[in-house]
PDB file of C-alpha atoms in Angstrom:
ATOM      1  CA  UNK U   1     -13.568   3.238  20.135  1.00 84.00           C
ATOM      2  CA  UNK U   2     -16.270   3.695  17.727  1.00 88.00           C
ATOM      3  CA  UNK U   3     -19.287   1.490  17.066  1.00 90.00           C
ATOM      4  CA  UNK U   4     -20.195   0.576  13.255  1.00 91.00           C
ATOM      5  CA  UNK U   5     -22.781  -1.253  11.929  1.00 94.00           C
ATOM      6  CA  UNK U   6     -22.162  -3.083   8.473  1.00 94.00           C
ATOM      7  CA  UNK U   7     -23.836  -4.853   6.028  1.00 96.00           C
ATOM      8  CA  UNK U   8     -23.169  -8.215   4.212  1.00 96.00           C
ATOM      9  CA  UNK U   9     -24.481 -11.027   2.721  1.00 98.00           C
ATOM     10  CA  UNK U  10     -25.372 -14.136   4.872  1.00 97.00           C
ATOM     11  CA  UNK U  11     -22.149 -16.183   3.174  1.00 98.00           C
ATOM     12  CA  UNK U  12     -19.964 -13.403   4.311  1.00 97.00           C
ATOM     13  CA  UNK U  13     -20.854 -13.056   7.378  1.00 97.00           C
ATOM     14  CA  UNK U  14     -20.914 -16.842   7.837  1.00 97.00           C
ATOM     15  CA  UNK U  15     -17.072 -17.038   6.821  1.00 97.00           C
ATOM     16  CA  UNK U  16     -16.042 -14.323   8.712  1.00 97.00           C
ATOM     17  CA  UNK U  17     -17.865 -15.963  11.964  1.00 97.00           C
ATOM     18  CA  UNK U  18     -15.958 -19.026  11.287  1.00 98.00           C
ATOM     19  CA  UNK U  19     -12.168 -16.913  10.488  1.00 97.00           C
ATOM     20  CA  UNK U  20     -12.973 -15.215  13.790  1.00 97.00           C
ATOM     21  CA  UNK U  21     -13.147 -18.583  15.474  1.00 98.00           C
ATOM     22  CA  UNK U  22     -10.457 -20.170  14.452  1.00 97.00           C
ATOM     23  CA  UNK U  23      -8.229 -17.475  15.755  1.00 97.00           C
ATOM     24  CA  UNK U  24     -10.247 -17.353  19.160  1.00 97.00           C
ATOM     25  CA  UNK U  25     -11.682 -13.727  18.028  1.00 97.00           C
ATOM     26  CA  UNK U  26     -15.045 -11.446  18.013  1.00 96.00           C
ATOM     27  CA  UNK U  27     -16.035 -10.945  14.484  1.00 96.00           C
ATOM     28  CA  UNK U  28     -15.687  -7.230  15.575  1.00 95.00           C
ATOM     29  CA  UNK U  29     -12.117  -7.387  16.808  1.00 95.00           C
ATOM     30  CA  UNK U  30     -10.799  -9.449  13.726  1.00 97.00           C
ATOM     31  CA  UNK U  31     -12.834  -6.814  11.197  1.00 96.00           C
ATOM     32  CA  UNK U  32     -10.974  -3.911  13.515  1.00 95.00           C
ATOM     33  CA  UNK U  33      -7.639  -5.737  13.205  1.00 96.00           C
ATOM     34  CA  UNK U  34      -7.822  -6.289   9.186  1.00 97.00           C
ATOM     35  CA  UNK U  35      -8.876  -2.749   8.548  1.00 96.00           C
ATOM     36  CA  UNK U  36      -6.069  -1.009  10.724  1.00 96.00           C
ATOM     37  CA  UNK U  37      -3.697  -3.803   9.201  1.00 96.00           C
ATOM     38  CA  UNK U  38      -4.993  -2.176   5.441  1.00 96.00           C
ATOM     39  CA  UNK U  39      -4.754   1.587   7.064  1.00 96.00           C
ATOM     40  CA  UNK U  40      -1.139   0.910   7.874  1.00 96.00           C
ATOM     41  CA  UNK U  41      -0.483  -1.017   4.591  1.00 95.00           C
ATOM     42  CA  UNK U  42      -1.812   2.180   2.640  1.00 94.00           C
ATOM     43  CA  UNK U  43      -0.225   4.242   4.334  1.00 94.00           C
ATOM     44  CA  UNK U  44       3.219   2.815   4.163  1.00 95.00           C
ATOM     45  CA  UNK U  45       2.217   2.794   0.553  1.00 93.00           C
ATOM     46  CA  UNK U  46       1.832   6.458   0.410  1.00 92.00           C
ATOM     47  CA  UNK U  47       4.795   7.722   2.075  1.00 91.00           C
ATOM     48  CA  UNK U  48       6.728   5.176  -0.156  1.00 91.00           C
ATOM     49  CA  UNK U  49       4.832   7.191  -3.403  1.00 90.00           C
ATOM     50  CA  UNK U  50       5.913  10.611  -1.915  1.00 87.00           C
ATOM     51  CA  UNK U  51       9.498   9.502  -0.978  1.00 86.00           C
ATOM     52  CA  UNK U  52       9.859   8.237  -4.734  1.00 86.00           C
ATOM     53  CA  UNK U  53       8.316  11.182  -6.600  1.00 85.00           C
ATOM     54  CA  UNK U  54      10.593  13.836  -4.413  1.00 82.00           C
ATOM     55  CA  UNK U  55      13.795  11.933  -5.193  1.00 71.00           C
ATOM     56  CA  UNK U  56      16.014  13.695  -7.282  1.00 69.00           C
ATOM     57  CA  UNK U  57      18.733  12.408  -9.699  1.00 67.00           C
ATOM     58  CA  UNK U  58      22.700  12.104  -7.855  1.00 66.00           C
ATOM     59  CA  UNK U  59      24.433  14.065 -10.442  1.00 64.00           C
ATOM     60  CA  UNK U  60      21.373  15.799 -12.412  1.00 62.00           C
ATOM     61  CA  UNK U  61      22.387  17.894 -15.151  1.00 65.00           C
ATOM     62  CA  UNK U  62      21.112  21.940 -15.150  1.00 68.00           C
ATOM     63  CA  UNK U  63      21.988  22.413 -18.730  1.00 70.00           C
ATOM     64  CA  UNK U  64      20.631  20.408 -21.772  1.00 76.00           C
ATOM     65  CA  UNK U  65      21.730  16.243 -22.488  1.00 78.00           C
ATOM     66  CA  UNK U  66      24.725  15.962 -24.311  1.00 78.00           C
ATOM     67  CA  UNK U  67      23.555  14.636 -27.896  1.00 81.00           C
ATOM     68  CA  UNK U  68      24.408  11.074 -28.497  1.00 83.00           C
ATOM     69  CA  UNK U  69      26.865  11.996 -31.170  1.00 84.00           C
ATOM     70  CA  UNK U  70      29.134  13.601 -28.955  1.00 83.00           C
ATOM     71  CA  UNK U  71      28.660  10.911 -26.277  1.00 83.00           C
ATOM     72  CA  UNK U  72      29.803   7.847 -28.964  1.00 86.00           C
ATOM     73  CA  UNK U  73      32.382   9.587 -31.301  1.00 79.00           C
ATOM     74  CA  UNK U  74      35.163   7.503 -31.946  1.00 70.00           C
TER      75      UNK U  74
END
């Protein structure tokens, strides 16, 4: 494990004293638990992207669209 410092204004830190409390928590371990909740969140969020943008089409034509005439003459 790493040690960071941070920076943050007094009511920030104040709150996040107080959040940490309530839950029985170091401000240090509930900052470490909400980042690597965001890390996993972002990264769910990425492979999600890349799954989506490398689907292809069931059924994709290689040749061009068939022109709406054709598809609707009676």
């Amino acid at each position: 494990m790493k040690n960071v410092t941070i920076t943050m204004d007094d009511a920030v830190a104040e709150w996040v004293r107080v959040e940490a409390a309530k839950r029985g928590s170091s401000v240090s371990r509930l900052l470490g638990e909400w980042l690597a909740e965001k890390m996993r969140q972002e990264d769910a969020y990425a492979q999600a992207m890349r799954e989506a943008l490398g689907f292809e089409s069931w059924g994709a034509s290689s040749g061009p669209y068939v022109p709406r005439e054709t598809l609707f003459r009676r």
